[in-house]
Tab-separated table of C-alpha atoms in Angstrom:
chain	number	residue	atom	x	y	z
A	988	MET	CA	-21.185	-6.908	-22.934
A	989	PRO	CA	-23.837	-4.581	-21.170
A	990	GLY	CA	-26.124	-2.722	-23.546
A	991	LEU	CA	-25.061	-4.707	-26.640
A	992	SER	CA	-27.742	-6.787	-28.484
A	993	PHE	CA	-26.705	-10.434	-29.406
A	994	SER	CA	-28.543	-12.366	-31.975
A	995	THR	CA	-28.018	-15.769	-33.379
A	996	VAL	CA	-29.334	-16.437	-36.908
A	997	LEU	CA	-30.006	-19.608	-38.886
A	998	HIS	CA	-29.558	-19.609	-42.696
A	999	THR	CA	-31.669	-22.070	-44.714
A	1000	GLY	CA	-31.291	-21.248	-48.452
A	1001	ASP	CA	-32.661	-17.762	-48.738
A	1002	ILE	CA	-34.407	-17.980	-45.477
A	1003	MET	CA	-32.817	-16.315	-42.288
A	1004	THR	CA	-34.700	-17.111	-39.039
A	1005	ASN	CA	-33.983	-15.163	-35.829
A	1006	ILE	CA	-33.539	-17.747	-32.978
A	1007	VAL	CA	-32.378	-15.726	-30.143
A	1008	ALA	CA	-32.570	-12.061	-29.270
A	1009	PHE	CA	-30.981	-11.162	-25.993
A	1010	ARG	CA	-30.285	-7.744	-24.530
A	1011	PRO	CA	-28.522	-7.823	-21.077
A	1012	LYS	CA	-29.939	-5.460	-18.518
A	1013	PRO	CA	-27.758	-2.238	-18.373
A	1014	ARG	CA	-25.607	-1.987	-15.423
A	1015	SER	CA	-27.246	0.430	-12.892
A	1016	ASN	CA	-25.309	3.607	-12.186
A	1017	ARG	CA	-23.756	3.489	-8.612
A	1018	ALA	CA	-23.499	7.248	-8.183
A	1019	HIS	CA	-27.275	7.706	-8.882
A	1020	ASN	CA	-27.960	4.824	-6.623
A	1021	LEU	CA	-26.120	6.443	-3.875
A	1022	THR	CA	-27.814	9.721	-4.351
A	1023	ALA	CA	-31.156	8.036	-4.033
A	1024	LEU	CA	-30.023	6.055	-1.032
A	1025	LEU	CA	-28.960	9.122	0.783
A	1026	ALA	CA	-32.054	11.011	-0.111
A	1027	GLY	CA	-34.189	8.026	1.206
A	1028	LEU	CA	-32.281	7.547	4.386
A	1029	ALA	CA	-32.133	11.334	5.156
A	1030	GLY	CA	-35.672	12.230	4.387
A	1031	CYS	CA	-38.073	9.433	4.012
A	1032	ARG	CA	-37.164	6.310	5.954
A	1033	ARG	CA	-37.114	7.491	9.615
A	1034	ARG	CA	-37.931	10.677	11.368
A	1035	ALA	CA	-34.974	13.000	11.933
A	1036	ASP	CA	-35.581	13.036	15.846
A	1037	ASP	CA	-35.251	9.172	15.962
A	1038	VAL	CA	-31.994	7.884	17.184
A	1039	PHE	CA	-32.153	5.257	14.545
A	1040	TRP	CA	-32.070	8.014	11.942
A	1041	LEU	CA	-28.748	9.079	13.389
A	1042	LYS	CA	-27.370	5.512	13.437
A	1043	GLU	CA	-28.443	4.589	9.938
A	1044	ASN	CA	-27.302	7.928	8.349
A	1045	ALA	CA	-24.089	7.831	10.304
A	1046	GLU	CA	-23.301	4.338	9.107
A	1047	ALA	CA	-23.987	5.112	5.417
A	1048	LEU	CA	-21.962	8.367	5.456
A	1049	SER	CA	-19.066	6.575	7.258
A	1050	VAL	CA	-18.947	3.875	4.516
A	1051	LEU	CA	-18.855	6.468	1.776
A	1052	ALA	CA	-16.149	8.600	3.431
A	1053	ALA	CA	-14.134	5.610	4.411
A	1054	THR	CA	-14.104	4.410	0.797
A	1055	GLY	CA	-13.348	7.768	-0.652
A	1056	THR	CA	-16.559	7.607	-2.791
A	1057	THR	CA	-17.125	10.526	-5.074
A	1058	LEU	CA	-20.708	11.737	-4.914
A	1059	LEU	CA	-22.755	13.410	-7.594
A	1060	PRO	CA	-23.346	17.194	-7.061
A	1061	GLY	CA	-26.356	17.641	-4.782
A	1062	ALA	CA	-26.163	14.222	-3.216
A	1063	LEU	CA	-25.580	15.794	0.288
A	1064	THR	CA	-28.417	18.357	-0.137
A	1065	PRO	CA	-30.788	16.382	1.991
A	1066	TYR	CA	-28.378	16.917	4.913
A	1067	GLU	CA	-27.798	20.682	4.639
A	1068	GLU	CA	-30.541	21.600	7.177
A	1069	PHE	CA	-29.325	18.950	9.660
A	1070	TYR	CA	-25.789	20.281	9.241
A	1071	ASP	CA	-26.841	23.984	9.656
A	1072	GLY	CA	-28.376	23.196	13.027
A	1073	ILE	CA	-25.920	20.531	14.252
A	1074	GLU	CA	-24.453	22.576	17.136
A	1075	GLU	CA	-27.755	22.995	18.971
A	1076	LYS	CA	-28.577	19.378	18.439
A	1077	LEU	CA	-25.315	18.274	19.884
A	1078	ARG	CA	-25.724	20.520	22.856
A	1079	PHE	CA	-29.271	19.251	23.513
A	1080	TYR	CA	-28.367	15.490	22.890
A	1081	PRO	CA	-24.879	15.181	24.253
A	1082	GLN	CA	-25.490	11.598	24.860
A	1083	TYR	CA	-25.375	10.896	21.159
A	1084	TYR	CA	-22.268	12.910	20.526
A	1085	ARG	CA	-20.455	10.085	18.783
A	1086	PHE	CA	-23.267	10.034	16.163
A	1087	PHE	CA	-23.272	13.762	15.692
A	1088	LEU	CA	-19.541	13.988	15.471
A	1089	SER	CA	-19.389	11.143	12.969
A	1090	LEU	CA	-22.152	12.761	10.853
A	1091	CYS	CA	-20.516	16.134	10.758
A	1092	LEU	CA	-17.034	14.906	10.117
A	1093	ASP	CA	-18.111	12.554	7.333
A	1094	LEU	CA	-20.341	15.184	5.656
A	1095	GLU	CA	-17.401	17.646	5.673
A	1096	ASP	CA	-15.061	15.056	4.266
A	1097	LEU	CA	-17.640	14.142	1.487
A	1098	GLY	CA	-17.831	17.737	0.537
A	1099	ILE	CA	-20.783	19.392	2.154
A	1100	GLY	CA	-18.894	22.676	2.201
A	1101	GLY	CA	-18.415	23.551	5.923
A	1102	SER	CA	-15.858	23.388	8.661
A	1103	LYS	CA	-17.805	23.016	11.937
A	1104	GLY	CA	-16.189	19.738	12.812
A	1105	ALA	CA	-13.086	21.075	14.482
A	1106	SER	CA	-15.058	23.305	16.882
A	1107	LEU	CA	-17.546	20.501	17.693
A	1108	CYS	CA	-14.676	18.194	18.399
A	1109	ARG	CA	-13.091	20.729	20.730
A	1110	TRP	CA	-16.275	21.331	22.598
A	1111	ALA	CA	-16.791	17.550	22.996
A	1112	ALA	CA	-13.341	17.262	24.322
A	1113	SER	CA	-13.475	20.164	26.560
A	1114	THR	CA	-16.681	19.047	28.201
A	1115	GLY	CA	-15.299	15.464	28.768
A	1116	LEU	CA	-18.111	13.612	27.006
A	1117	ALA	CA	-15.954	10.496	26.373
A	1118	GLY	CA	-15.705	10.293	30.261
A	1119	ALA	CA	-19.219	8.934	30.357
A	1120	GLU	CA	-18.177	5.932	28.356
A	1121	LEU	CA	-17.948	2.634	30.197
A	1122	SER	CA	-16.723	0.559	27.187
A	1123	ASP	CA	-13.138	0.727	25.820
A	1124	LEU	CA	-14.650	0.287	22.352
A	1125	GLN	CA	-16.810	3.287	22.715
A	1126	ARG	CA	-13.818	5.286	24.210
A	1127	ALA	CA	-11.787	4.122	21.280
A	1128	GLU	CA	-14.414	5.360	18.742
A	1129	ALA	CA	-14.554	8.697	20.705
A	1130	GLN	CA	-10.855	9.139	20.521
A	1131	ARG	CA	-10.765	8.295	16.929
A	1132	LEU	CA	-13.384	10.815	16.110
A	1133	LEU	CA	-11.818	13.649	18.167
A	1134	SER	CA	-8.445	12.906	16.665
A	1135	ARG	CA	-9.742	13.529	13.129
A	1136	ARG	CA	-9.842	17.268	13.922
A	1137	GLY	CA	-6.911	17.386	16.316
A	1138	ALA	CA	-8.896	17.343	19.608
A	1139	ALA	CA	-7.272	14.134	20.741
A	1140	THR	CA	-4.146	12.060	20.146
A	1141	PRO	CA	-4.483	9.299	17.498
A	1142	LEU	CA	-5.541	5.943	18.778
A	1143	GLY	CA	-2.176	4.163	19.235
A	1144	GLU	CA	-0.111	2.358	21.722
A	1145	GLY	CA	-1.248	4.055	25.054
A	1146	GLU	CA	-3.095	2.201	27.706
A	1147	LEU	CA	-6.313	2.136	25.758
A	1148	GLY	CA	-4.619	0.897	22.710
A	1149	GLN	CA	-2.880	-1.836	24.634
A	1150	ARG	CA	-6.038	-3.082	26.211
A	1151	LEU	CA	-7.690	-3.079	22.765
A	1152	ARG	CA	-4.758	-5.151	21.245
A	1153	ALA	CA	-4.854	-7.504	24.231
A	1154	PHE	CA	-8.541	-8.165	23.654
A	1155	ILE	CA	-8.276	-8.992	19.945
A	1156	ALA	CA	-4.974	-11.125	20.488
A	1157	ARG	CA	-7.043	-13.685	22.590
A	1158	ALA	CA	-8.065	-15.935	19.543
A	1159	ASP	CA	-9.967	-18.374	21.813
A	1160	THR	CA	-12.516	-15.708	22.499
A	1161	PHE	CA	-13.420	-15.847	18.753
A	1162	ALA	CA	-13.578	-19.550	18.264
A	1163	LEU	CA	-16.883	-19.558	20.262
A	1164	PRO	CA	-20.231	-18.042	19.018
A	1165	ASN	CA	-20.244	-14.511	20.504
A	1166	LYS	CA	-21.436	-11.973	18.062
A	1167	LYS	CA	-20.899	-9.074	20.396
A	1168	ALA	CA	-17.255	-9.917	20.827
A	1169	ALA	CA	-16.778	-10.569	17.045
A	1170	TYR	CA	-18.286	-7.116	16.136
A	1171	GLU	CA	-16.115	-5.547	18.700
A	1172	LEU	CA	-13.065	-7.291	17.110
A	1173	THR	CA	-13.921	-5.877	13.639
A	1174	HIS	CA	-14.550	-2.397	14.952
A	1175	ILE	CA	-11.290	-2.253	16.855
A	1176	VAL	CA	-9.456	-3.139	13.565
A	1177	PHE	CA	-11.450	-0.429	11.883
A	1178	TYR	CA	-10.539	2.146	14.469
A	1179	LEU	CA	-6.776	1.153	14.653
A	1180	SER	CA	-6.473	1.107	10.899
A	1181	GLU	CA	-8.320	4.499	10.545
A	1182	TYR	CA	-10.625	2.534	8.185
A	1183	GLY	CA	-7.875	1.408	6.018
A	1184	ARG	CA	-5.860	4.560	5.920
A	1185	VAL	CA	-3.029	3.295	8.165
A	1186	ASP	CA	-1.431	0.013	8.864
A	1187	PRO	CA	-2.957	-1.342	12.224
A	1188	ARG	CA	0.122	-3.541	12.821
A	1189	LEU	CA	-1.788	-6.531	13.895
A	1190	ASP	CA	0.155	-9.435	15.377
A	1191	GLU	CA	-0.491	-13.025	14.283
A	1192	GLU	CA	-2.726	-13.689	17.220
A	1193	ALA	CA	-5.076	-11.001	16.243
A	1194	LEU	CA	-5.105	-12.062	12.575
A	1195	THR	CA	-6.032	-15.556	13.842
A	1196	SER	CA	-8.843	-13.990	15.750
A	1197	LEU	CA	-10.162	-12.449	12.609
A	1198	GLU	CA	-9.943	-15.749	10.867
A	1199	PHE	CA	-11.795	-17.643	13.664
A	1200	ALA	CA	-14.462	-14.853	13.664
A	1201	GLY	CA	-14.919	-15.378	9.866
A	1202	VAL	CA	-15.191	-19.163	10.228
A	1203	LEU	CA	-18.022	-18.697	12.697
A	1204	ALA	CA	-19.720	-16.059	10.715
A	1205	PHE	CA	-19.590	-18.366	7.506
A	1206	LEU	CA	-20.958	-21.283	9.495
A	1207	ASP	CA	-23.730	-19.236	10.735
A	1208	GLN	CA	-24.362	-17.651	7.272
A	1209	ASN	CA	-24.123	-14.236	9.004
A	1210	HIS	CA	-23.058	-12.244	6.051
A	1211	ASP	CA	-23.339	-9.059	7.846
A	1212	LEU	CA	-20.543	-10.017	10.124
A	1213	LEU	CA	-18.647	-12.004	7.471
A	1214	ALA	CA	-18.528	-8.819	5.492
A	1215	GLU	CA	-17.143	-6.818	8.415
A	1216	VAL	CA	-14.429	-9.603	8.875
A	1217	CYS	CA	-13.645	-9.409	5.228
A	1218	VAL	CA	-13.142	-5.662	5.282
A	1219	ALA	CA	-11.146	-5.824	8.578
A	1220	MET	CA	-8.798	-8.481	7.146
A	1221	ARG	CA	-8.193	-6.278	4.002
A	1222	TYR	CA	-7.478	-3.286	6.251
A	1223	ALA	CA	-4.996	-5.435	8.162
A	1224	GLY	CA	-3.194	-6.215	4.984
A	1225	ARG	CA	-4.520	-9.834	4.419
A	1226	ASP	CA	-6.873	-11.011	1.733
A	1227	PRO	CA	-9.877	-12.837	2.960
A	1228	SER	CA	-10.936	-16.240	1.565
A	1229	PRO	CA	-12.519	-16.234	-1.815
A	1230	ILE	CA	-15.251	-18.473	-0.503
A	1231	TRP	CA	-16.086	-15.665	2.073
A	1232	THR	CA	-16.019	-12.898	-0.430
A	1233	GLN	CA	-18.132	-14.826	-2.940
A	1234	ALA	CA	-20.688	-15.409	-0.149
A	1235	VAL	CA	-20.682	-11.726	0.686
A	1236	THR	CA	-21.078	-10.837	-2.976
A	1237	ASP	CA	-23.901	-13.120	-3.387
A	1238	ALA	CA	-25.720	-11.797	-0.153
A	1239	HIS	CA	-25.403	-8.207	-1.427
A	1240	ALA	CA	-27.051	-9.173	-4.720
A	1241	ALA	CA	-29.900	-10.879	-2.935
A	1242	ILE	CA	-30.858	-7.689	-0.995
A	1243	LEU	CA	-32.984	-5.218	-2.978
A	1244	PRO	CA	-33.880	-1.666	-2.038
A	1245	THR	CA	-37.659	-1.286	-2.589
A	1246	ALA	CA	-40.159	1.560	-1.971
A	1247	THR	CA	-42.396	0.942	1.023
A	1248	PRO	CA	-44.360	2.947	3.646
A	1249	LEU	CA	-42.308	4.355	6.513
A	1250	ASP	CA	-44.053	2.096	9.020
A	1251	ASN	CA	-42.578	-0.986	7.471
A	1252	ALA	CA	-38.966	0.244	7.392
A	1253	ALA	CA	-37.881	-1.238	10.740
A	1254	GLN	CA	-36.363	-4.601	11.075
A	1255	ASP	CA	-35.375	-5.136	7.494
A	1256	ALA	CA	-32.042	-5.901	5.833
A	1257	TYR	CA	-30.655	-2.420	5.668
A	1258	HIS	CA	-27.420	-3.023	7.725
A	1259	PRO	CA	-26.597	-6.302	5.845
A	1260	TYR	CA	-27.194	-4.381	2.667
A	1261	LEU	CA	-24.905	-1.482	3.625
A	1262	VAL	CA	-22.137	-3.627	4.950
A	1263	THR	CA	-22.027	-6.160	2.206
A	1264	GLY	CA	-22.007	-3.211	-0.287
A	1265	TRP	CA	-19.115	-1.692	1.713
A	1266	ALA	CA	-17.250	-4.960	1.484
A	1267	GLN	CA	-17.760	-4.990	-2.252
A	1268	LEU	CA	-16.286	-1.514	-2.612
A	1269	VAL	CA	-13.238	-2.332	-0.538
A	1270	LEU	CA	-12.617	-5.644	-2.092
A	1271	ALA	CA	-13.674	-5.358	-5.621
A	1272	GLY	CA	-14.633	-1.705	-6.412
A	1273	ALA	CA	-18.184	-2.932	-6.904
A	1274	GLY	CA	-21.556	-2.884	-4.892
A	1275	PHE	CA	-24.624	-0.832	-4.661
A	1276	GLU	CA	-25.529	-1.603	-8.177
A	1277	ALA	CA	-29.219	-2.630	-7.731
A	1278	PRO	CA	-31.379	0.380	-8.614
A	1279	VAL	CA	-32.585	2.316	-5.631
A	1280	PRO	CA	-36.061	3.821	-5.827
A	1281	GLU	CA	-36.973	7.355	-4.741
A	1282	GLY	CA	-38.903	7.932	-1.578
A	1283	ALA	CA	-39.163	5.615	1.455
A	1284	LEU	CA	-36.923	2.689	1.457
A	1285	HIS	CA	-37.184	-0.976	2.546
A	1286	PHE	CA	-34.336	-3.436	2.078
A	1287	ALA	CA	-35.783	-6.938	1.273
A	1288	ALA	CA	-33.531	-10.051	1.286
A	1289	GLU	CA	-34.751	-12.495	-1.279
A	1290	HIS	CA	-34.044	-15.270	1.208
A	1291	VAL	CA	-32.653	-15.871	4.614
A	1292	ALA	CA	-29.891	-18.409	4.469
A	1293	SER	CA	-29.847	-21.017	7.230
A	1294	GLY	CA	-26.472	-21.902	8.642
A	1295	ALA	CA	-24.590	-24.920	9.941
A	1296	LEU	CA	-23.576	-23.409	13.263
A	1297	ARG	CA	-26.425	-24.535	15.404
A	1298	PRO	CA	-26.704	-28.142	13.941
A	1299	LEU	CA	-22.833	-28.353	14.489
A	1300	SER	CA	-23.022	-27.136	18.083
A	1301	GLU	CA	-25.975	-29.415	18.877
A	1302	CYS	CA	-24.057	-32.362	17.431
A	1303	LEU	CA	-20.983	-31.621	19.637
A	1304	LEU	CA	-23.207	-31.392	22.746
A	1305	ASP	CA	-25.113	-34.581	21.989
A	1306	LEU	CA	-21.682	-36.412	21.740
A	1307	GLY	CA	-20.893	-35.619	25.265
A	1308	GLN	CA	-17.901	-37.721	26.451
A	1309	LEU	CA	-17.183	-38.789	22.877
A	1310	ARG	CA	-16.414	-35.151	21.967
A	1311	SER	CA	-12.778	-34.506	21.060
A	1312	SER	CA	-10.906	-31.250	20.215
A	1313	GLU	CA	-9.189	-32.950	17.223
A	1314	TRP	CA	-10.993	-32.323	14.043
A	1315	ASP	CA	-9.436	-35.185	12.203
A	1316	GLY	CA	-11.012	-37.656	14.585
A	1317	MET	CA	-14.285	-35.878	14.917
A	1318	ARG	CA	-15.010	-35.347	11.270
A	1319	GLY	CA	-16.395	-38.840	10.863
A	1320	ARG	CA	-18.611	-38.507	13.681
A	1321	VAL	CA	-19.878	-34.994	12.811
A	1322	ILE	CA	-20.643	-35.159	9.119
A	1323	PRO	CA	-23.143	-37.977	9.334
A	1324	TYR	CA	-25.140	-36.052	11.976
A	1325	LEU	CA	-25.698	-33.054	9.692
A	1326	ASP	CA	-28.122	-32.611	6.888
A	1327	GLN	CA	-26.968	-32.119	3.176
A	1328	HIS	CA	-27.173	-28.237	3.495
A	1329	SER	CA	-25.218	-28.088	6.715
A	1330	ARG	CA	-22.627	-30.496	5.396
A	1331	HIS	CA	-22.051	-28.306	2.405
A	1332	ILE	CA	-21.521	-25.219	4.495
A	1333	LEU	CA	-19.180	-27.059	6.770
A	1334	HIS	CA	-17.087	-28.450	3.781
A	1335	GLN	CA	-16.891	-24.769	2.447
A	1336	ALA	CA	-15.793	-23.577	5.945
A	1337	GLU	CA	-13.067	-26.208	6.032
A	1338	ALA	CA	-11.866	-25.061	2.544
A	1339	SER	CA	-11.835	-21.397	3.408
A	1340	THR	CA	-9.023	-21.403	5.948
A	1341	SER	CA	-5.774	-23.300	6.778
A	1342	LYS	CA	-6.594	-22.776	10.482
A	1343	PHE	CA	-9.789	-24.848	10.762
A	1344	ASP	CA	-8.055	-27.504	12.902
A	1345	ALA	CA	-6.984	-24.832	15.248
A	1346	PHE	CA	-10.372	-23.156	15.188
A	1347	PHE	CA	-12.107	-26.485	16.007
A	1348	ARG	CA	-9.844	-27.048	19.103
A	1349	GLY	CA	-11.467	-24.093	20.730
A	1350	PHE	CA	-14.929	-24.473	19.367
A	1351	ALA	CA	-15.270	-28.103	20.511
A	1352	ARG	CA	-15.112	-26.945	24.116
A	1353	VAL	CA	-13.219	-29.970	25.516
A	1354	SER	CA	-11.642	-29.029	28.742
A	1355	GLY	CA	-9.400	-31.319	30.848
A	1356	ALA	CA	-10.446	-29.476	34.043
A	1357	ASP	CA	-13.001	-31.050	36.370
A	1358	LEU	CA	-15.600	-28.311	37.010
A	1359	SER	CA	-16.669	-30.185	40.250
A	1360	LEU	CA	-13.315	-29.390	41.696
A	1361	ALA	CA	-13.259	-25.772	40.877
A	1362	GLY	CA	-13.028	-23.310	43.743
């Protein structure tokens, strides 16, 4: 047990020899880690006039608000100056209104002690900022934010909701490598479910889409995306594969917050650290247990896992006319092509879902249509 000393002793007559002395490392305090994390993100990692400051801080606060995390007194102090001047920042940078609204609403929900969010949402709605959005996903995020303070109707079954549901119900989309589409799938589920607060009422096709996206993420060893898929599945009322959740757990444990000069903060493992930690909170009530140092932060992954997705795709392409969409028939051709590491990942991917055969039918890209006859 943490904090207890364990000793094994050997008795030889009157002689007692200490053989083993082991004291497990005490478990880190998550609340203190999160306080240090927010302080580092808010004040030390990037400049506050950098759009990536908005992105990183909005993501962190969103995770904490979505999971109902209780923070220590003073944890939000680094954001007080930002919150005090948020109206002017929003007026001057309206193109980033979704970041500003997200930050404001989550700070309030986490307990910063203000109530500006309602007026900011009304202003954003009255000025029609969401009208500048080209993407349904961005419109959905805007509607969800505005509805949190009553400035828009909840994201439901209107035309926008119907288009979103039609997109996520097309499972074939998510049987092919397309990270943009996969991240859009997970975020649509986040928005429809109000980050786990309501039942998104996904149909079986949409649930299959999530499963296909998870298989691809696992094959690619993309733990950032895999963590999002696991969270989305839980929000949709399904338990993700234990193989996936273990991979996410291991990935989170392999990313360590370290102190580093600000110039080296870019292009690190911050987002995988945050999202795998979020998945841990949602799935197991764990996460964010590695000590977080004070000051500037860098998130270092102990190793970058190579996946089986590229070797598997290359194998199928090389097979040409011998390629089939039936996994039972293809398995014996594919497995010998792969190295031992890729084989292991593929075996785990197979074991992680009952829908691998259906996934492979789309992934194999075997079409009966003759492209030379097309239009």
